[in-house]
Coordinates of C-alpha atoms in Angstrom, one line a residue:
L1 CA -224.1 4.3 -204.1
F2 CA -220.4 5.2 -204.0
V3 CA -220.2 5.4 -207.8
I4 CA -223.3 7.7 -207.8
F5 CA -221.7 9.8 -205.1
G6 CA -218.6 10.2 -207.4
S7 CA -220.8 11.1 -210.3
L8 CA -222.3 14.0 -208.3
L9 CA -219.0 15.8 -208.9
G10 CA -220.7 17.2 -212.0
I11 CA -223.4 19.2 -210.2
T12 CA -221.3 20.3 -207.2
K13 CA -218.4 21.5 -209.5
I14 CA -215.9 20.0 -207.1
D15 CA -213.6 19.3 -210.1
E16 CA -213.0 23.1 -210.3
F17 CA -211.9 23.2 -206.7
L18 CA -209.6 20.2 -207.2
Y19 CA -208.0 21.7 -210.2
E20 CA -207.3 25.0 -208.4
V21 CA -205.8 23.0 -205.4
G22 CA -203.6 21.2 -208.0
K23 CA -202.5 24.5 -209.5
G24 CA -201.5 25.6 -206.0
A25 CA -199.3 22.5 -205.6
G26 CA -197.9 23.1 -209.1
Q27 CA -196.8 26.7 -208.1
V28 CA -194.7 25.3 -205.3
M29 CA -193.0 22.5 -207.1
T30 CA -190.9 22.4 -210.3
G31 CA -193.2 20.1 -212.2
G32 CA -196.0 22.7 -212.5
P33 CA -199.0 21.2 -214.4
G34 CA -197.5 17.7 -213.9
V35 CA -197.9 18.2 -210.1
T36 CA -201.3 19.7 -210.7
A37 CA -202.3 16.4 -212.5
V38 CA -200.9 14.3 -209.6
V39 CA -202.8 16.2 -206.9
A40 CA -206.1 16.7 -208.8
S41 CA -206.2 13.2 -210.2
S42 CA -205.5 11.6 -206.9
M43 CA -208.4 13.4 -205.3
V44 CA -210.9 12.8 -208.2
G45 CA -209.8 9.2 -208.5
M46 CA -210.4 8.6 -204.8
V47 CA -214.1 9.3 -205.5
T48 CA -214.7 8.0 -209.0
G49 CA -213.1 4.6 -208.5
S50 CA -212.3 4.2 -212.2
A51 CA -208.8 4.6 -213.6
V52 CA -209.8 5.1 -217.2
G53 CA -212.8 7.3 -216.2
N54 CA -210.5 9.5 -214.1
V55 CA -208.1 9.9 -217.0
T56 CA -210.8 11.2 -219.2
I57 CA -212.2 13.6 -216.5
T58 CA -209.0 15.3 -215.3
G59 CA -206.8 14.5 -218.3
A60 CA -209.0 16.7 -220.5
F61 CA -207.5 19.8 -218.8
T62 CA -204.2 18.6 -217.3
I63 CA -202.7 16.9 -220.3
P64 CA -203.0 19.9 -222.7
L65 CA -201.5 22.1 -219.9
M66 CA -198.5 19.7 -219.5
K67 CA -197.9 19.6 -223.2
K68 CA -198.1 23.4 -223.4
V69 CA -195.3 23.9 -220.9
G70 CA -193.0 21.4 -222.6
Y71 CA -193.9 17.8 -221.4
K72 CA -193.7 15.3 -224.2
P73 CA -197.1 13.8 -225.1
E74 CA -196.0 10.4 -223.8
Y75 CA -194.9 11.9 -220.4
A76 CA -198.1 13.9 -220.1
G77 CA -200.3 10.8 -220.8
A78 CA -198.2 8.7 -218.4
I79 CA -198.4 11.2 -215.6
E80 CA -202.1 11.5 -215.8
A81 CA -202.6 7.8 -216.1
T82 CA -200.4 7.0 -213.1
A83 CA -202.0 9.6 -210.9
S84 CA -205.5 8.7 -211.9
T85 CA -205.0 5.0 -211.3
G86 CA -203.5 5.6 -207.8
G87 CA -206.6 7.5 -206.7
Q88 CA -208.2 4.2 -205.9
L89 CA -205.5 3.6 -203.3
V90 CA -206.3 6.8 -201.4
P91 CA -208.5 6.8 -198.3
P92 CA -211.2 7.6 -197.2
I93 CA -213.2 6.4 -200.3
M94 CA -210.7 4.3 -202.4
G95 CA -213.2 4.0 -205.2
A96 CA -215.5 1.0 -204.7
S97 CA -213.0 -1.9 -204.6
A98 CA -211.9 -1.4 -201.0
F99 CA -215.5 -2.0 -199.8
L100 CA -215.3 -5.4 -201.4
M101 CA -212.2 -6.0 -199.3
A102 CA -214.0 -5.2 -196.1
S103 CA -216.7 -7.6 -197.2
F104 CA -214.3 -10.4 -198.0
L105 CA -212.4 -10.0 -194.7
G106 CA -215.5 -9.4 -192.6
I107 CA -214.0 -6.4 -190.9
P108 CA -215.2 -2.7 -190.7
Y109 CA -214.3 -0.6 -193.6
V110 CA -212.6 1.9 -191.3
D111 CA -209.9 -0.7 -190.6
I112 CA -209.2 -0.9 -194.4
M113 CA -209.2 2.8 -194.7
L114 CA -206.6 3.3 -191.9
A115 CA -204.4 0.5 -193.2
A116 CA -204.3 2.2 -196.6
I117 CA -203.0 5.6 -195.4
I118 CA -199.2 5.0 -195.4
P119 CA -199.0 2.9 -198.7
A120 CA -201.1 5.6 -200.5
I121 CA -198.8 8.4 -199.2
L122 CA -195.7 6.5 -200.3
Y123 CA -197.2 5.8 -203.8
Y124 CA -198.0 9.5 -204.4
Y125 CA -194.7 10.7 -202.9
C126 CA -192.8 8.6 -205.5
V127 CA -195.1 9.6 -208.3
G128 CA -194.6 13.3 -207.4
L129 CA -190.9 12.8 -207.1
G130 CA -190.9 11.2 -210.5
V131 CA -192.7 14.1 -212.0
Q132 CA -190.2 16.5 -210.5
L133 CA -187.3 14.5 -211.9
I134 CA -188.9 14.4 -215.4
A135 CA -189.4 18.2 -215.3
M136 CA -185.8 18.8 -214.1
K137 CA -184.3 16.4 -216.6
G138 CA -186.3 17.9 -219.4
N139 CA -185.4 21.5 -218.2
I140 CA -189.1 22.3 -218.0
R141 CA -189.5 25.8 -216.6
V142 CA -193.0 26.7 -215.6
K143 CA -194.5 30.1 -215.0
A144 CA -196.8 30.1 -212.0
E145 CA -200.4 30.1 -213.0
P146 CA -202.7 32.6 -211.2
L147 CA -204.6 30.9 -208.5
N148 CA -208.3 31.6 -208.2
K149 CA -208.5 31.9 -204.4
K150 CA -212.2 33.0 -204.5
L151 CA -213.1 29.8 -206.3
I152 CA -211.3 27.7 -203.8
V153 CA -213.1 29.4 -200.9
K154 CA -216.5 28.9 -202.7
R155 CA -215.9 25.2 -203.6
F156 CA -214.0 24.1 -200.4
P157 CA -217.1 23.4 -198.3
L158 CA -218.7 21.4 -201.1
F159 CA -215.8 19.0 -201.0
V160 CA -215.0 18.9 -197.3
I161 CA -218.4 18.6 -195.7
P162 CA -219.7 15.5 -197.7
V163 CA -216.4 13.7 -197.3
A164 CA -216.3 14.6 -193.6
V165 CA -219.9 13.2 -193.2
L166 CA -218.7 10.0 -195.0
V167 CA -215.6 9.6 -192.8
I168 CA -217.4 10.4 -189.5
L169 CA -220.1 7.8 -190.3
L170 CA -217.5 5.2 -191.3
F171 CA -215.4 5.8 -188.2
N172 CA -218.5 5.4 -186.1
R173 CA -218.8 1.9 -187.6
Y174 CA -221.9 2.5 -189.7
T175 CA -222.2 0.4 -192.9
P176 CA -220.6 1.8 -196.1
M177 CA -224.0 1.9 -197.8
Y178 CA -225.5 3.9 -194.9
A179 CA -222.6 6.3 -195.0
A180 CA -222.7 6.7 -198.8
F181 CA -226.5 7.3 -198.7
W182 CA -226.2 10.1 -196.2
A183 CA -223.1 11.6 -197.9
I184 CA -225.3 11.8 -201.1
V185 CA -228.1 13.4 -199.2
V186 CA -225.8 16.0 -197.6
T187 CA -224.2 16.7 -201.0
L188 CA -227.5 17.3 -202.7
I189 CA -229.0 19.5 -200.0
F190 CA -225.8 21.4 -199.0
S191 CA -224.9 22.0 -202.7
F192 CA -228.3 23.5 -203.4
V193 CA -228.3 25.7 -200.3
W194 CA -224.7 26.8 -200.7
S195 CA -225.3 27.9 -204.3
L196 CA -228.1 30.2 -203.1
I197 CA -225.8 31.6 -200.3
I198 CA -222.9 32.5 -202.6
G199 CA -225.3 33.8 -205.3
E200 CA -224.8 31.1 -207.9
K201 CA -227.5 29.3 -209.9
P202 CA -228.3 26.0 -208.1
Y203 CA -228.2 22.7 -210.1
S204 CA -231.4 21.9 -212.1
L205 CA -233.4 18.7 -212.0
N206 CA -232.1 17.9 -215.4
D207 CA -228.4 18.2 -214.2
L208 CA -229.2 16.0 -211.2
M209 CA -230.8 13.3 -213.3
N210 CA -227.9 13.3 -215.8
C211 CA -225.4 12.8 -213.0
I212 CA -227.5 10.0 -211.4
T213 CA -227.9 8.4 -214.8
K214 CA -224.1 8.5 -215.4
G215 CA -223.5 7.0 -211.9
A216 CA -226.1 4.3 -212.5
I217 CA -224.5 3.3 -215.8
S218 CA -221.0 3.2 -214.3
G219 CA -222.4 1.1 -211.4
A220 CA -224.1 -1.2 -214.0
Y221 CA -220.7 -1.8 -215.7
I222 CA -219.2 -2.8 -212.3
G223 CA -222.3 -5.0 -211.5
I224 CA -222.1 -6.8 -214.8
A225 CA -218.4 -7.4 -214.5
L226 CA -218.8 -8.7 -210.9
A227 CA -221.6 -11.0 -212.1
C228 CA -219.3 -12.4 -214.7
V229 CA -216.6 -12.9 -212.1
G230 CA -219.2 -14.7 -209.9
I231 CA -219.9 -17.2 -212.8
I232 CA -216.2 -17.8 -213.3
A233 CA -215.7 -18.2 -209.5
Q234 CA -218.4 -20.7 -209.2
T235 CA -216.9 -22.6 -212.2
L236 CA -213.5 -22.7 -210.5
I237 CA -215.2 -24.0 -207.3
T238 CA -217.4 -26.6 -209.0
T239 CA -214.6 -28.0 -211.3
A240 CA -211.9 -27.7 -208.5
L241 CA -209.8 -25.8 -211.1
G242 CA -209.1 -23.1 -208.5
N243 CA -207.5 -25.6 -206.2
K244 CA -205.5 -27.0 -209.1
I245 CA -204.2 -23.5 -209.9
I246 CA -203.2 -23.0 -206.3
S247 CA -201.5 -26.4 -206.2
L248 CA -199.6 -25.5 -209.5
V249 CA -198.3 -22.2 -208.1
E250 CA -197.2 -24.0 -204.9
L251 CA -195.5 -26.6 -207.0
L252 CA -193.7 -24.1 -209.2
S253 CA -192.6 -22.0 -206.2
G254 CA -191.5 -25.0 -204.2
G255 CA -193.1 -23.4 -201.1
D256 CA -190.7 -20.4 -201.2
L257 CA -192.5 -17.3 -200.1
L258 CA -190.7 -14.8 -202.4
A259 CA -191.2 -17.1 -205.5
T260 CA -194.9 -17.5 -204.5
L261 CA -195.3 -13.7 -204.3
V262 CA -193.8 -13.2 -207.7
F263 CA -196.1 -15.8 -209.3
T264 CA -199.1 -14.4 -207.6
M265 CA -198.1 -10.9 -208.7
I266 CA -198.0 -12.0 -212.3
M267 CA -201.4 -13.8 -211.9
S268 CA -202.9 -10.7 -210.4
I269 CA -201.7 -8.4 -213.1
I270 CA -202.8 -10.8 -215.9
L271 CA -206.2 -11.4 -214.3
G272 CA -206.7 -7.6 -213.8
M273 CA -205.8 -6.5 -217.3
G274 CA -208.7 -4.8 -219.0
C275 CA -211.1 -5.4 -216.1
P276 CA -212.9 -2.7 -214.1
T277 CA -211.0 -2.4 -210.8
A278 CA -213.7 -3.9 -208.6
A279 CA -214.0 -6.9 -210.9
A280 CA -210.2 -7.3 -211.1
Y281 CA -209.8 -7.3 -207.4
A282 CA -212.7 -9.7 -206.8
F283 CA -211.2 -12.1 -209.4
V284 CA -207.7 -12.1 -207.8
A285 CA -209.2 -12.3 -204.3
I286 CA -210.8 -15.6 -205.2
L287 CA -207.8 -17.1 -207.0
V288 CA -204.7 -15.5 -205.5
I289 CA -205.3 -14.8 -201.9
P290 CA -205.8 -18.4 -200.8
I291 CA -202.3 -19.1 -202.1
L292 CA -200.9 -16.5 -199.8
T293 CA -202.9 -17.3 -196.7
R294 CA -201.9 -20.9 -196.9
L295 CA -198.3 -19.7 -196.5
G296 CA -199.2 -18.0 -193.2
I297 CA -199.5 -14.5 -194.5
M298 CA -201.9 -12.3 -192.6
D299 CA -205.3 -11.9 -194.3
L300 CA -205.2 -8.1 -194.5
S301 CA -201.7 -8.1 -196.0
A302 CA -202.6 -10.8 -198.5
H303 CA -205.6 -8.8 -199.6
F304 CA -203.7 -5.5 -200.0
F305 CA -201.0 -7.4 -202.0
A306 CA -203.7 -8.6 -204.5
F307 CA -205.6 -5.3 -204.4
Y308 CA -202.5 -3.2 -205.4
F309 CA -201.6 -5.4 -208.3
A310 CA -205.2 -5.6 -209.5
I311 CA -205.2 -1.8 -209.7
I312 CA -201.6 -1.4 -211.1
S313 CA -202.6 -3.8 -213.9
A314 CA -204.2 -0.7 -215.5
L315 CA -200.6 0.7 -216.0
T316 CA -198.8 -2.6 -216.9
P317 CA -197.9 -3.2 -220.6
P318 CA -199.1 -4.6 -222.9
V319 CA -202.7 -4.0 -221.8
A320 CA -202.4 -0.8 -219.9
M321 CA -206.0 0.6 -220.2
A322 CA -205.3 3.8 -218.2
A323 CA -202.1 4.5 -220.3
M324 CA -204.1 3.9 -223.4
A325 CA -206.6 6.6 -222.4
G326 CA -203.8 9.0 -221.5
A327 CA -202.0 8.4 -224.8
G328 CA -205.3 9.0 -226.7
I329 CA -205.8 12.4 -225.1
A330 CA -202.2 13.4 -225.4
K331 CA -201.9 12.1 -228.9
G332 CA -198.8 10.2 -228.0
K333 CA -197.5 6.7 -228.8
Y334 CA -199.4 4.1 -226.8
I335 CA -196.6 1.7 -226.0
T336 CA -194.2 4.5 -225.0
T337 CA -196.8 6.0 -222.7
A338 CA -197.4 2.6 -221.2
I339 CA -193.7 2.1 -220.5
E340 CA -193.4 5.6 -219.0
S341 CA -196.5 4.9 -216.8
F342 CA -194.8 1.7 -215.6
K343 CA -191.7 3.6 -214.7
L344 CA -193.6 6.3 -212.9
A345 CA -195.6 3.8 -210.9
I346 CA -192.6 1.7 -210.0
S347 CA -193.2 2.2 -206.3
G348 CA -196.6 0.5 -206.8
F349 CA -194.8 -2.7 -207.7
I350 CA -192.6 -2.6 -204.5
I351 CA -195.1 -1.4 -201.9
P352 CA -197.2 -4.6 -201.9
Y353 CA -194.0 -6.7 -201.1
L354 CA -193.2 -4.3 -198.3
I355 CA -196.8 -4.7 -197.0
I356 CA -196.1 -8.5 -196.8
F357 CA -192.7 -8.3 -195.1
N358 CA -193.1 -5.1 -193.1
P359 CA -196.5 -4.8 -191.4
V360 CA -195.7 -1.2 -190.3
L361 CA -197.1 -0.1 -193.6
I362 CA -200.6 -1.2 -192.6
L363 CA -200.1 0.1 -189.0
R364 CA -199.3 -3.2 -187.5
P365 CA -195.6 -2.8 -186.5
N366 CA -193.8 -5.5 -184.4
S367 CA -192.0 -2.7 -182.6
L368 CA -192.4 1.0 -182.6
V369 CA -188.6 1.8 -183.0
W370 CA -188.1 -0.7 -185.8
G371 CA -191.3 0.6 -187.4
L372 CA -190.2 4.2 -187.4
I373 CA -186.7 3.4 -188.8
S374 CA -188.4 1.2 -191.4
L375 CA -190.5 4.0 -192.6
F376 CA -187.5 6.3 -192.9
S377 CA -185.6 3.5 -194.8
I378 CA -188.6 2.9 -197.1
I379 CA -188.9 6.5 -198.0
L380 CA -185.2 6.8 -198.9
G381 CA -185.2 3.4 -200.6
L382 CA -188.1 4.3 -202.9
S383 CA -186.6 7.8 -203.5
A384 CA -183.3 6.1 -204.6
L385 CA -185.2 3.7 -206.8
T386 CA -187.0 6.6 -208.5
M387 CA -183.8 8.5 -209.0
F388 CA -182.1 5.4 -210.4
V389 CA -185.0 4.8 -212.9
Y390 CA -184.8 8.4 -214.2
G391 CA -181.1 8.8 -213.9
Y392 CA -181.4 12.1 -212.2
F393 CA -180.9 13.6 -208.7
I394 CA -179.7 17.2 -208.3
S395 CA -178.4 16.9 -211.9
K396 CA -178.0 14.0 -214.3
L397 CA -176.5 10.9 -212.8
S398 CA -173.4 9.4 -214.3
I399 CA -173.3 5.6 -214.9
L400 CA -171.3 5.1 -211.8
E401 CA -173.6 7.4 -209.7
R402 CA -176.6 5.5 -211.0
F403 CA -175.1 2.2 -210.0
I404 CA -174.3 3.5 -206.5
M405 CA -177.9 4.8 -206.2
L406 CA -179.1 1.4 -207.1
L407 CA -176.9 0.0 -204.2
S408 CA -178.5 2.6 -201.9
C409 CA -182.0 1.4 -203.0
I410 CA -181.1 -2.2 -202.3
G411 CA -179.6 -1.3 -198.9
F412 CA -182.6 0.7 -197.7
L413 CA -185.3 -1.7 -199.1
G414 CA -183.2 -4.7 -198.0
Y415 CA -183.3 -3.4 -194.4
S416 CA -187.1 -2.8 -194.7
F417 CA -187.5 -6.4 -195.7
I418 CA -185.2 -8.3 -193.4
G419 CA -184.2 -5.7 -190.7
N420 CA -180.5 -6.1 -191.2
Y421 CA -178.7 -2.9 -190.0
L422 CA -175.7 -3.6 -192.4
M423 CA -178.1 -3.1 -195.3
F424 CA -179.3 0.1 -193.8
G425 CA -175.7 1.3 -193.4
L426 CA -175.0 0.4 -197.1
G427 CA -178.1 2.5 -198.1
I428 CA -177.0 5.5 -196.1
I429 CA -173.3 5.4 -197.2
A430 CA -174.2 5.0 -200.9
F431 CA -176.9 7.7 -200.8
I432 CA -174.4 10.2 -199.1
I433 CA -171.7 9.4 -201.7
V434 CA -174.1 10.3 -204.6
F435 CA -175.4 13.4 -202.8
I436 CA -171.8 14.7 -202.2
S437 CA -170.8 13.9 -205.8
Q438 CA -173.9 15.7 -207.2
K439 CA -173.5 18.7 -204.9
N440 CA -169.8 19.1 -205.8
L441 CA -170.8 18.9 -209.5
S442 CA -173.5 21.5 -209.0
L443 CA -171.2 23.9 -207.2
S444 CA -168.5 23.5 -209.9
Q445 CA -171.0 24.4 -212.6
T446 CA -172.1 27.5 -210.8

């Protein structure tokens, strides 16, 4: 039902609204169409639940725009792929995979939705920052596109009201299927009535049937993939191969938590390559999560760890399906696009570890003060990491500045992992040194 709900974007023309909202964000920030792609793709991906499908939907108009203003094809494809993939991490809908998590954990979906808020914000903050740095580094100057405010006003209710109905029902502890059903009903009725009110032609029966058909086909792909996962899962249980894999990981890691997390990350990425997200998550939930819970990791944290890497596998070379779709539309080199996607999504490889070591990210802080300082430290740490990766801050970073920025990243994230204030001090001092150096260089050039 959630896949069908996402397919109804076609008849409600919400994609036009999301594109205009993205343009508004692009006018404010340096990245222009790059920022448009990040905003629009995150909102569309939240509903569609398919990284590759999202790239083809939004990439058709965002990628040509990015190339037109000066983004290299590989950058344009990577930005769209990274933004589209992350849409499945964004509440309240999170594609279809998060509903599986609620089922596995036996908890209300609203708990999953709330726990996902901070990690999703951090992911898109870093992606947006990366786009800004790419634009600044490439000296991309974008003229503000005219914003169709009338269209935003017309389409705004069509997006907000169905999603509001969905969220309200979920917060009131109704089942996801019940909430999805009524969200679909509200979408169909309200869209038809609203079209008459604003003087537009309502959707036809043929349009409706086409959208439902597309949704059913997409749902069938997920269903078939999950059925295959079920066969594999039963095989692992019957042959005890699953327990042997768990024992092998424990043997290789020697019981060390960090080593175990690295091994399970690699397993999650490999198992998720080329799979639909729901199937990838179901697969890693069966194989990977028991390894983590046996080490005493909280169930919710373990599931989010596996969930993130199952999704990020769509951006991980050599089988980066979302990057492949982006490269195809942008007519860029696949492997270069995949590498740029990996770099842009670097925060997505750090956030799962932070979820394990710092429960503040899923709204379960040990202490309010430490939680708030941790969030501040995480934001600066991920910012420093993104600046180190792209070698740019206010201006291009020298080799020494880049090294100091890496130290800042290690300090901030180190504090977030172990709570050592000396690490936090290292992060602050290193960040200030680079900032002063960059500021002085900027003033001398002007």
